[in-house]
Amino acid sequence: METHLIDIQLNPRKFVAPEYVFGVDVRLMAGVFCKKLGGRKILLVTDQGIVNTSWLKEIENELQKLSLEYVVFSAISPNPRDYEVMQGKLIYEQNKCNMILALGGGSVMDCAKGIGIVSTNQGYICDYEGVDMIDRPMPPLICIPTTGGTAADVSQFAIINNTSERYKFAIISKAVVPDVALIDPLVLTSMDAFLTACTGMDALSHAFEAFVSNANSAFTDLYALESIQLISRNLRESINNPNDIQARGKVMLASLYAGLAFSNASLGCVHSLAHSLGGYLDLPHGECNAILLPHVVDFNFDSAPERYLKIAEIIGMSPPGKNLQEAKKMFTQYLLDFKQSVGIHTTLKDKGVTTDVTPQLATKAIKDPCNATNPKPPVKEDLEVIYKEAL
Ligand SMILES: [Fe+2]
């Protein structure tokens, strides 16, 4: 029985999603979909971590079976860098490719999107920072995610590291939604416990931010709440039993749902703060989010209490009563405990952040477009305070 009623959004809202296929072994459909999309020469984008697994070999076999030509590009770092996008574009052009297949986590898929953007729009990737800055469609793009969190395979977002300015910037456009996502929970079984925790907390942050976003809709609410429920019940299980395909499947599904939610409702301060941090100190995105989420909820709670109480109900917290300040305290404590329970014990101080750099981090974070949909509009000083609280 629904105890916390929330209003639905009745202002005009749209919903964009790619064609996606979900299930065990769907990664092996890569060749068939490349053929369907007119692939002649494929840029197969991946990273060094994947090159050493059987996943890449299998995909190559599928392409070879259908006589599809391809070239592998794997020189991609975590927090993909602007110059890596440009290097990928050069390889795409030199090999006369006509489509892109990405096999990897968020960094790989974001870099693949970046390569697609500059291969048809020209210029430098940093020219496309912001919302709706892309004029021409990318070449066909198929994504096979190998982590359960980023959901770049279904989203309108690409996040690239501007290395000269040392911050990560967002490219937000319908033009970066892939054509097809092949979402296979089996590949998650090769993730270690820490990567599972970080990527799972990224997905949880996506769902939280989409649900309280001021661009929320009835469609995104549905996905966000289901995602929160799936992660709160299955992330620990998938860490403790890495080969439990049911738990892995539920986390992968949660990542997909959170992706559909945030792609269409956008994000908030967890992500604006994490983008600035991740670019400046080259830190894992999911770990930054896990550290920041409780502090951003503390900042936001009073601006969307009924929505946070709905989340509390979904995750099965004991009813917090009528005192909103007590409820906020219980809720942020739940998130701090949940982060610990999945094995993330760090604070920003442990990651090398000091009060010397927080003003600089806040200056960059306040320019991030994710702030625009945060339920409480922040000023730079607010962001600096949140960084300090997360130290
Ligand atoms: Fe994220």
Short mmCIF file of C-alpha atoms and ligand atoms in Angstrom, two decimals:
data_model
loop_
_atom_site.label_atom_id
_atom_site.label_comp_id
_atom_site.label_asym_id
_atom_site.label_seq_id
_atom_site.Cartn_x
_atom_site.Cartn_y
_atom_site.Cartn_z
CA MET A 1 0.00 0.00 0.00
CA GLU A 2 1.34 3.41 -0.95
CA THR A 3 1.94 5.45 2.16
CA HIS A 4 3.75 8.45 0.69
CA LEU A 5 1.78 9.96 -2.14
CA ILE A 6 3.70 12.06 -4.61
CA ASP A 7 2.30 14.35 -7.26
CA ILE A 8 2.98 13.42 -10.86
CA GLN A 9 4.37 15.95 -13.30
CA LEU A 10 1.74 17.26 -15.71
CA ASN A 11 3.90 19.72 -17.61
CA PRO A 12 4.97 18.47 -21.07
CA ARG A 13 7.68 15.80 -20.82
CA LYS A 14 9.30 13.55 -23.45
CA PHE A 15 11.19 10.29 -23.13
CA VAL A 16 14.06 9.15 -25.35
CA ALA A 17 15.55 5.66 -25.32
CA PRO A 18 17.56 3.58 -27.79
CA GLU A 19 16.64 0.12 -28.97
CA TYR A 20 17.94 -2.16 -26.23
CA VAL A 21 18.17 -5.90 -25.76
CA PHE A 22 18.60 -7.29 -22.23
CA GLY A 23 19.56 -10.82 -21.21
CA VAL A 24 22.28 -13.42 -20.85
CA ASP A 25 24.45 -13.76 -23.99
CA VAL A 26 22.91 -10.81 -25.87
CA ARG A 27 26.48 -9.49 -26.33
CA LEU A 28 26.86 -12.20 -28.97
CA MET A 29 24.28 -10.41 -31.12
CA ALA A 30 26.84 -7.65 -31.82
CA GLY A 31 27.69 -8.89 -35.32
CA VAL A 32 24.07 -9.24 -36.39
CA PHE A 33 23.27 -5.70 -35.22
CA CYS A 34 26.39 -4.27 -36.90
CA LYS A 35 25.24 -5.86 -40.14
CA LYS A 36 21.68 -4.55 -39.62
CA LEU A 37 23.00 -1.01 -39.19
CA GLY A 38 25.00 -1.20 -42.41
CA GLY A 39 28.40 -1.76 -40.81
CA ARG A 40 31.18 -2.20 -43.35
CA LYS A 41 34.26 -1.27 -41.32
CA ILE A 42 33.77 -1.04 -37.58
CA LEU A 43 35.77 0.89 -35.00
CA LEU A 44 35.69 -1.48 -32.01
CA VAL A 45 36.28 0.77 -29.00
CA THR A 46 37.38 -0.84 -25.73
CA ASP A 47 40.09 -0.46 -23.07
CA GLN A 48 43.15 -2.28 -21.76
CA GLY A 49 41.15 -3.98 -19.00
CA ILE A 50 38.83 -5.60 -21.54
CA VAL A 51 41.55 -6.47 -24.07
CA ASN A 52 42.79 -9.08 -21.60
CA THR A 53 39.39 -10.75 -21.13
CA SER A 54 37.54 -13.28 -23.26
CA TRP A 55 34.73 -10.75 -23.91
CA LEU A 56 36.66 -8.96 -26.65
CA LYS A 57 37.73 -12.21 -28.37
CA GLU A 58 34.11 -13.37 -28.46
CA ILE A 59 32.91 -10.15 -30.05
CA GLU A 60 35.73 -10.29 -32.61
CA ASN A 61 34.66 -13.85 -33.45
CA GLU A 62 31.07 -12.70 -34.02
CA LEU A 63 32.26 -9.97 -36.40
CA GLN A 64 34.56 -12.37 -38.24
CA LYS A 65 31.76 -14.93 -38.66
CA LEU A 66 29.81 -12.32 -40.62
CA SER A 67 32.89 -11.16 -42.58
CA LEU A 68 32.71 -7.71 -40.98
CA GLU A 69 35.96 -5.76 -41.03
CA TYR A 70 37.02 -3.97 -37.86
CA VAL A 71 39.85 -2.16 -36.13
CA VAL A 72 40.34 -2.15 -32.34
CA PHE A 73 40.99 1.13 -30.48
CA SER A 74 41.80 0.60 -26.80
CA ALA A 75 43.99 3.55 -25.72
CA ILE A 76 41.39 4.88 -23.27
CA SER A 77 41.91 5.88 -19.63
CA PRO A 78 39.33 5.90 -16.85
CA ASN A 79 37.79 9.42 -17.02
CA PRO A 80 38.39 9.48 -20.82
CA ARG A 81 40.53 12.35 -21.97
CA ASP A 82 39.86 14.85 -24.73
CA TYR A 83 43.01 13.86 -26.66
CA GLU A 84 42.04 10.16 -26.50
CA VAL A 85 38.77 11.03 -28.25
CA MET A 86 40.73 12.87 -30.95
CA GLN A 87 43.14 9.95 -31.35
CA GLY A 88 40.18 7.58 -31.77
CA LYS A 89 38.70 9.89 -34.39
CA LEU A 90 41.98 9.79 -36.33
CA ILE A 91 41.97 5.98 -36.32
CA TYR A 92 38.29 6.00 -37.36
CA GLU A 93 39.14 8.21 -40.34
CA GLN A 94 42.41 6.54 -41.32
CA ASN A 95 40.63 3.17 -41.47
CA LYS A 96 37.60 4.55 -43.29
CA CYS A 97 35.23 3.19 -40.65
CA ASN A 98 31.47 3.69 -40.99
CA MET A 99 30.24 2.67 -37.54
CA ILE A 100 31.32 2.28 -33.91
CA LEU A 101 30.94 -0.65 -31.52
CA ALA A 102 31.80 0.09 -27.87
CA LEU A 103 32.59 -2.74 -25.44
CA GLY A 104 33.38 -1.47 -21.94
CA GLY A 105 32.34 0.65 -19.01
CA GLY A 106 31.36 4.30 -18.93
CA SER A 107 34.78 5.58 -19.98
CA VAL A 108 34.82 3.45 -23.11
CA MET A 109 31.23 4.29 -24.09
CA ASP A 110 31.68 8.02 -23.43
CA CYS A 111 34.90 8.05 -25.48
CA ALA A 112 33.10 6.16 -28.29
CA LYS A 113 30.37 8.81 -28.25
CA GLY A 114 33.03 11.53 -28.38
CA ILE A 115 34.68 9.86 -31.39
CA GLY A 116 31.29 9.68 -33.09
CA ILE A 117 30.61 13.38 -32.45
CA VAL A 118 33.89 14.69 -33.87
CA SER A 119 33.92 12.27 -36.79
CA THR A 120 30.78 13.85 -38.24
CA ASN A 121 30.84 17.35 -36.71
CA GLN A 122 34.62 17.99 -36.94
CA GLY A 123 36.40 20.41 -34.58
CA TYR A 124 37.74 19.54 -31.10
CA ILE A 125 35.66 17.49 -28.64
CA CYS A 126 35.71 20.28 -26.02
CA ASP A 127 33.75 22.47 -28.49
CA TYR A 128 30.66 20.34 -27.81
CA GLU A 129 30.39 20.91 -24.04
CA GLY A 130 26.87 21.68 -22.85
CA VAL A 131 23.29 20.97 -23.83
CA ASP A 132 22.20 20.42 -27.47
CA MET A 133 25.48 21.52 -29.05
CA ILE A 134 25.61 18.80 -31.72
CA ASP A 135 24.27 19.56 -35.19
CA ARG A 136 24.98 16.38 -37.17
CA PRO A 137 24.10 12.82 -36.18
CA MET A 138 26.93 10.50 -35.17
CA PRO A 139 27.73 7.35 -37.17
CA PRO A 140 25.75 4.30 -35.99
CA LEU A 141 26.80 3.31 -32.46
CA ILE A 142 26.23 0.01 -30.64
CA CYS A 143 27.15 -0.25 -26.95
CA ILE A 144 27.81 -3.35 -24.87
CA PRO A 145 28.24 -2.23 -21.25
CA THR A 146 30.64 -4.26 -19.08
CA THR A 147 29.80 -2.54 -15.78
CA GLY A 148 26.50 -2.13 -13.98
CA GLY A 149 26.16 1.54 -13.30
CA THR A 150 27.07 4.10 -15.91
CA ALA A 151 24.23 3.39 -18.38
CA ALA A 152 25.99 5.45 -21.05
CA ASP A 153 24.61 2.75 -23.37
CA VAL A 154 21.12 4.26 -23.11
CA SER A 155 21.77 7.87 -22.07
CA GLN A 156 21.85 11.29 -23.71
CA PHE A 157 25.09 12.04 -21.79
CA ALA A 158 28.80 11.78 -22.58
CA ILE A 159 31.37 12.87 -19.98
CA ILE A 160 34.87 13.78 -21.17
CA ASN A 161 37.92 15.03 -19.27
CA ASN A 162 39.16 18.44 -20.42
CA THR A 163 42.80 17.81 -19.57
CA SER A 164 44.12 21.35 -20.00
CA GLU A 165 41.47 22.82 -17.65
CA ARG A 166 41.36 19.68 -15.42
CA TYR A 167 37.62 19.13 -15.18
CA LYS A 168 35.15 16.68 -16.68
CA PHE A 169 32.49 18.22 -18.85
CA ALA A 170 29.09 16.97 -19.91
CA ILE A 171 27.83 16.70 -23.47
CA ILE A 172 24.05 16.32 -23.28
CA SER A 173 22.17 15.70 -26.51
CA LYS A 174 19.71 13.32 -28.09
CA ALA A 175 22.41 12.90 -30.74
CA VAL A 176 24.57 10.84 -28.34
CA VAL A 177 21.92 8.21 -27.59
CA PRO A 178 23.36 4.99 -29.07
CA ASP A 179 21.39 3.18 -31.78
CA VAL A 180 21.45 -0.14 -29.94
CA ALA A 181 22.42 -1.27 -26.44
CA LEU A 182 23.17 -4.96 -25.87
CA ILE A 183 22.90 -5.34 -22.09
CA ASP A 184 24.27 -8.66 -20.91
CA PRO A 185 24.43 -9.32 -17.16
CA LEU A 186 26.88 -12.19 -17.66
CA VAL A 187 29.76 -9.77 -18.29
CA LEU A 188 29.30 -8.32 -14.79
CA THR A 189 30.63 -11.55 -13.27
CA SER A 190 34.17 -10.46 -14.16
CA MET A 191 33.95 -7.25 -12.08
CA ASP A 192 35.75 -7.23 -8.75
CA ALA A 193 33.98 -6.28 -5.51
CA PHE A 194 35.16 -2.66 -5.43
CA LEU A 195 34.24 -1.95 -9.07
CA THR A 196 30.84 -3.57 -8.46
CA ALA A 197 30.31 -1.31 -5.44
CA CYS A 198 31.43 1.90 -7.19
CA THR A 199 29.41 1.32 -10.36
CA GLY A 200 26.38 0.23 -8.33
CA MET A 201 26.58 3.42 -6.27
CA ASP A 202 26.79 5.40 -9.52
CA ALA A 203 23.53 3.79 -10.65
CA LEU A 204 21.95 4.50 -7.25
CA SER A 205 23.01 8.16 -7.55
CA HIS A 206 21.48 8.34 -11.04
CA ALA A 207 18.17 7.02 -9.74
CA PHE A 208 18.17 9.33 -6.70
CA GLU A 209 19.02 12.42 -8.72
CA ALA A 210 16.50 11.64 -11.47
CA PHE A 211 13.73 11.07 -8.93
CA VAL A 212 14.22 14.40 -7.14
CA SER A 213 15.21 16.30 -10.32
CA ASN A 214 13.01 19.26 -11.14
CA ALA A 215 12.75 17.79 -14.67
CA ASN A 216 11.22 14.55 -13.35
CA SER A 217 8.28 12.92 -15.11
CA ALA A 218 5.86 10.10 -14.44
CA PHE A 219 7.96 7.92 -16.79
CA THR A 220 11.27 8.63 -15.09
CA ASP A 221 9.74 8.22 -11.60
CA LEU A 222 8.75 4.68 -12.51
CA TYR A 223 12.26 3.67 -13.55
CA ALA A 224 14.02 5.57 -10.76
CA LEU A 225 12.01 3.98 -7.96
CA GLU A 226 12.32 0.47 -9.35
CA SER A 227 16.06 0.99 -9.77
CA ILE A 228 16.47 2.17 -6.15
CA GLN A 229 14.58 -0.86 -4.90
CA LEU A 230 16.66 -3.28 -7.01
CA ILE A 231 19.99 -1.79 -5.92
CA SER A 232 19.12 -1.57 -2.25
CA ARG A 233 18.15 -5.27 -2.28
CA ASN A 234 20.75 -6.75 -4.64
CA LEU A 235 24.00 -4.77 -4.71
CA ARG A 236 25.40 -6.38 -1.55
CA GLU A 237 24.40 -9.83 -2.80
CA SER A 238 26.17 -9.30 -6.12
CA ILE A 239 29.33 -8.28 -4.22
CA ASN A 240 29.19 -11.21 -1.80
CA ASN A 241 28.32 -13.77 -4.50
CA PRO A 242 29.92 -12.45 -7.71
CA ASN A 243 28.74 -15.41 -9.79
CA ASP A 244 25.10 -15.14 -8.70
CA ILE A 245 23.62 -14.32 -12.11
CA GLN A 246 20.23 -13.40 -10.62
CA ALA A 247 21.81 -10.74 -8.39
CA ARG A 248 24.04 -9.55 -11.25
CA GLY A 249 21.01 -9.43 -13.54
CA LYS A 250 19.03 -7.34 -11.08
CA VAL A 251 21.88 -4.85 -10.65
CA MET A 252 22.30 -4.65 -14.43
CA LEU A 253 18.58 -4.04 -14.78
CA ALA A 254 18.77 -1.38 -12.06
CA SER A 255 21.56 0.32 -13.98
CA LEU A 256 19.43 0.29 -17.15
CA TYR A 257 16.39 1.70 -15.30
CA ALA A 258 18.46 4.39 -13.59
CA GLY A 259 19.96 5.26 -16.99
CA LEU A 260 16.56 5.66 -18.62
CA ALA A 261 15.49 7.82 -15.67
CA PHE A 262 18.48 10.17 -15.54
CA SER A 263 18.90 10.38 -19.31
CA ASN A 264 15.45 11.97 -19.44
CA ALA A 265 15.17 13.75 -16.06
CA SER A 266 18.86 14.74 -15.85
CA LEU A 267 20.92 14.77 -12.66
CA GLY A 268 21.88 17.05 -9.77
CA CYS A 269 24.64 18.18 -7.45
CA VAL A 270 26.08 14.72 -6.77
CA HIS A 271 27.12 14.67 -10.40
CA SER A 272 28.17 18.32 -10.75
CA LEU A 273 30.43 17.88 -7.69
CA ALA A 274 31.72 14.48 -8.90
CA HIS A 275 32.51 15.76 -12.41
CA SER A 276 34.66 18.57 -11.02
CA LEU A 277 36.38 16.21 -8.56
CA GLY A 278 36.94 13.42 -11.05
CA GLY A 279 38.53 15.75 -13.58
CA TYR A 280 40.77 17.53 -11.06
CA LEU A 281 42.04 14.51 -9.13
CA ASP A 282 41.31 11.72 -11.65
CA LEU A 283 39.20 9.77 -9.15
CA PRO A 284 36.75 6.89 -9.82
CA HIS A 285 33.35 8.39 -10.64
CA GLY A 286 31.25 5.91 -8.66
CA GLU A 287 33.39 6.27 -5.54
CA CYS A 288 33.04 10.08 -5.70
CA ASN A 289 29.25 9.69 -5.98
CA ALA A 290 29.07 7.22 -3.09
CA ILE A 291 30.95 9.69 -0.86
CA LEU A 292 28.93 12.72 -1.96
CA LEU A 293 25.38 11.27 -2.10
CA PRO A 294 24.55 11.42 1.67
CA HIS A 295 25.82 15.01 1.89
CA VAL A 296 23.87 16.15 -1.17
CA VAL A 297 20.71 14.50 0.22
CA ASP A 298 21.30 16.43 3.45
CA PHE A 299 21.53 19.66 1.40
CA ASN A 300 18.48 18.87 -0.78
CA PHE A 301 16.11 17.16 1.63
CA ASP A 302 14.06 20.20 2.66
CA SER A 303 13.41 21.08 -1.00
CA ALA A 304 11.83 17.72 -1.87
CA PRO A 305 10.87 15.99 1.41
CA GLU A 306 7.91 14.06 0.00
CA ARG A 307 10.10 12.55 -2.73
CA TYR A 308 12.83 11.52 -0.28
CA LEU A 309 10.19 9.99 2.00
CA LYS A 310 8.93 8.01 -0.99
CA ILE A 311 12.46 6.68 -1.53
CA ALA A 312 12.68 5.83 2.19
CA GLU A 313 9.49 3.80 1.82
CA ILE A 314 10.78 2.00 -1.31
CA ILE A 315 14.03 0.93 0.36
CA GLY A 316 12.11 -0.34 3.38
CA MET A 317 13.37 2.12 5.99
CA SER A 318 11.32 2.08 9.15
CA PRO A 319 8.77 4.92 8.94
CA PRO A 320 10.61 8.06 9.98
CA GLY A 321 7.60 9.73 11.58
CA LYS A 322 6.38 13.26 11.07
CA ASN A 323 9.46 15.17 12.15
CA LEU A 324 11.20 16.06 8.89
CA GLN A 325 14.55 16.87 10.50
CA GLU A 326 14.56 13.45 12.19
CA ALA A 327 13.61 11.84 8.86
CA LYS A 328 16.46 13.62 7.10
CA LYS A 329 18.92 12.42 9.74
CA MET A 330 17.73 8.82 9.47
CA PHE A 331 17.88 8.94 5.71
CA THR A 332 21.41 10.34 5.41
CA GLN A 333 22.58 7.84 8.05
CA TYR A 334 21.04 5.02 6.00
CA LEU A 335 23.06 6.16 2.97
CA LEU A 336 26.30 6.42 4.98
CA ASP A 337 25.70 2.89 6.32
CA PHE A 338 24.80 1.53 2.87
CA LYS A 339 28.02 2.91 1.37
CA GLN A 340 30.01 1.24 4.17
CA SER A 341 28.13 -2.02 3.71
CA VAL A 342 29.19 -2.27 0.06
CA GLY A 343 32.83 -1.74 1.06
CA ILE A 344 33.35 1.96 0.32
CA HIS A 345 34.95 3.30 3.49
CA THR A 346 36.64 6.40 2.10
CA THR A 347 35.96 10.12 2.55
CA LEU A 348 37.14 12.92 0.27
CA LYS A 349 40.08 13.51 2.61
CA ASP A 350 41.24 9.93 2.00
CA LYS A 351 41.13 10.69 -1.72
CA GLY A 352 43.53 13.63 -1.33
CA VAL A 353 41.02 16.48 -1.19
CA THR A 354 41.97 19.34 1.17
CA THR A 355 40.35 22.66 2.04
CA ASP A 356 43.01 24.31 -0.16
CA VAL A 357 41.35 22.94 -3.29
CA THR A 358 37.65 23.03 -2.36
CA PRO A 359 37.14 26.66 -3.59
CA GLN A 360 38.65 25.71 -6.96
CA LEU A 361 36.58 22.53 -7.17
CA ALA A 362 33.41 24.49 -6.37
CA THR A 363 34.22 27.13 -9.01
CA LYS A 364 34.28 24.39 -11.65
CA ALA A 365 31.32 22.44 -10.25
CA ILE A 366 28.98 25.43 -10.25
CA LYS A 367 29.30 25.66 -14.07
CA ASP A 368 28.13 22.06 -14.58
CA PRO A 369 24.71 21.72 -16.28
CA CYS A 370 23.63 19.05 -13.75
CA ASN A 371 23.02 21.83 -11.19
CA ALA A 372 20.13 23.13 -13.28
CA THR A 373 17.88 20.21 -12.32
CA ASN A 374 18.92 19.87 -8.68
CA PRO A 375 15.79 20.36 -6.51
CA LYS A 376 17.56 23.11 -4.56
CA PRO A 377 19.45 25.53 -6.84
CA PRO A 378 22.98 25.77 -5.42
CA VAL A 379 25.35 28.72 -5.32
CA LYS A 380 29.09 28.19 -5.41
CA GLU A 381 29.41 28.52 -1.62
CA ASP A 382 26.86 25.73 -1.10
CA LEU A 383 28.95 23.38 -3.23
CA GLU A 384 32.07 24.27 -1.29
CA VAL A 385 30.29 23.48 1.97
CA ILE A 386 29.18 20.06 0.63
CA TYR A 387 32.78 19.25 -0.37
CA LYS A 388 33.97 20.19 3.12
CA GLU A 389 31.28 18.10 4.79
CA ALA A 390 32.38 15.09 2.70
CA LEU A 391 36.05 15.45 3.75
FE FE B 1 27.14 8.87 -13.02
#
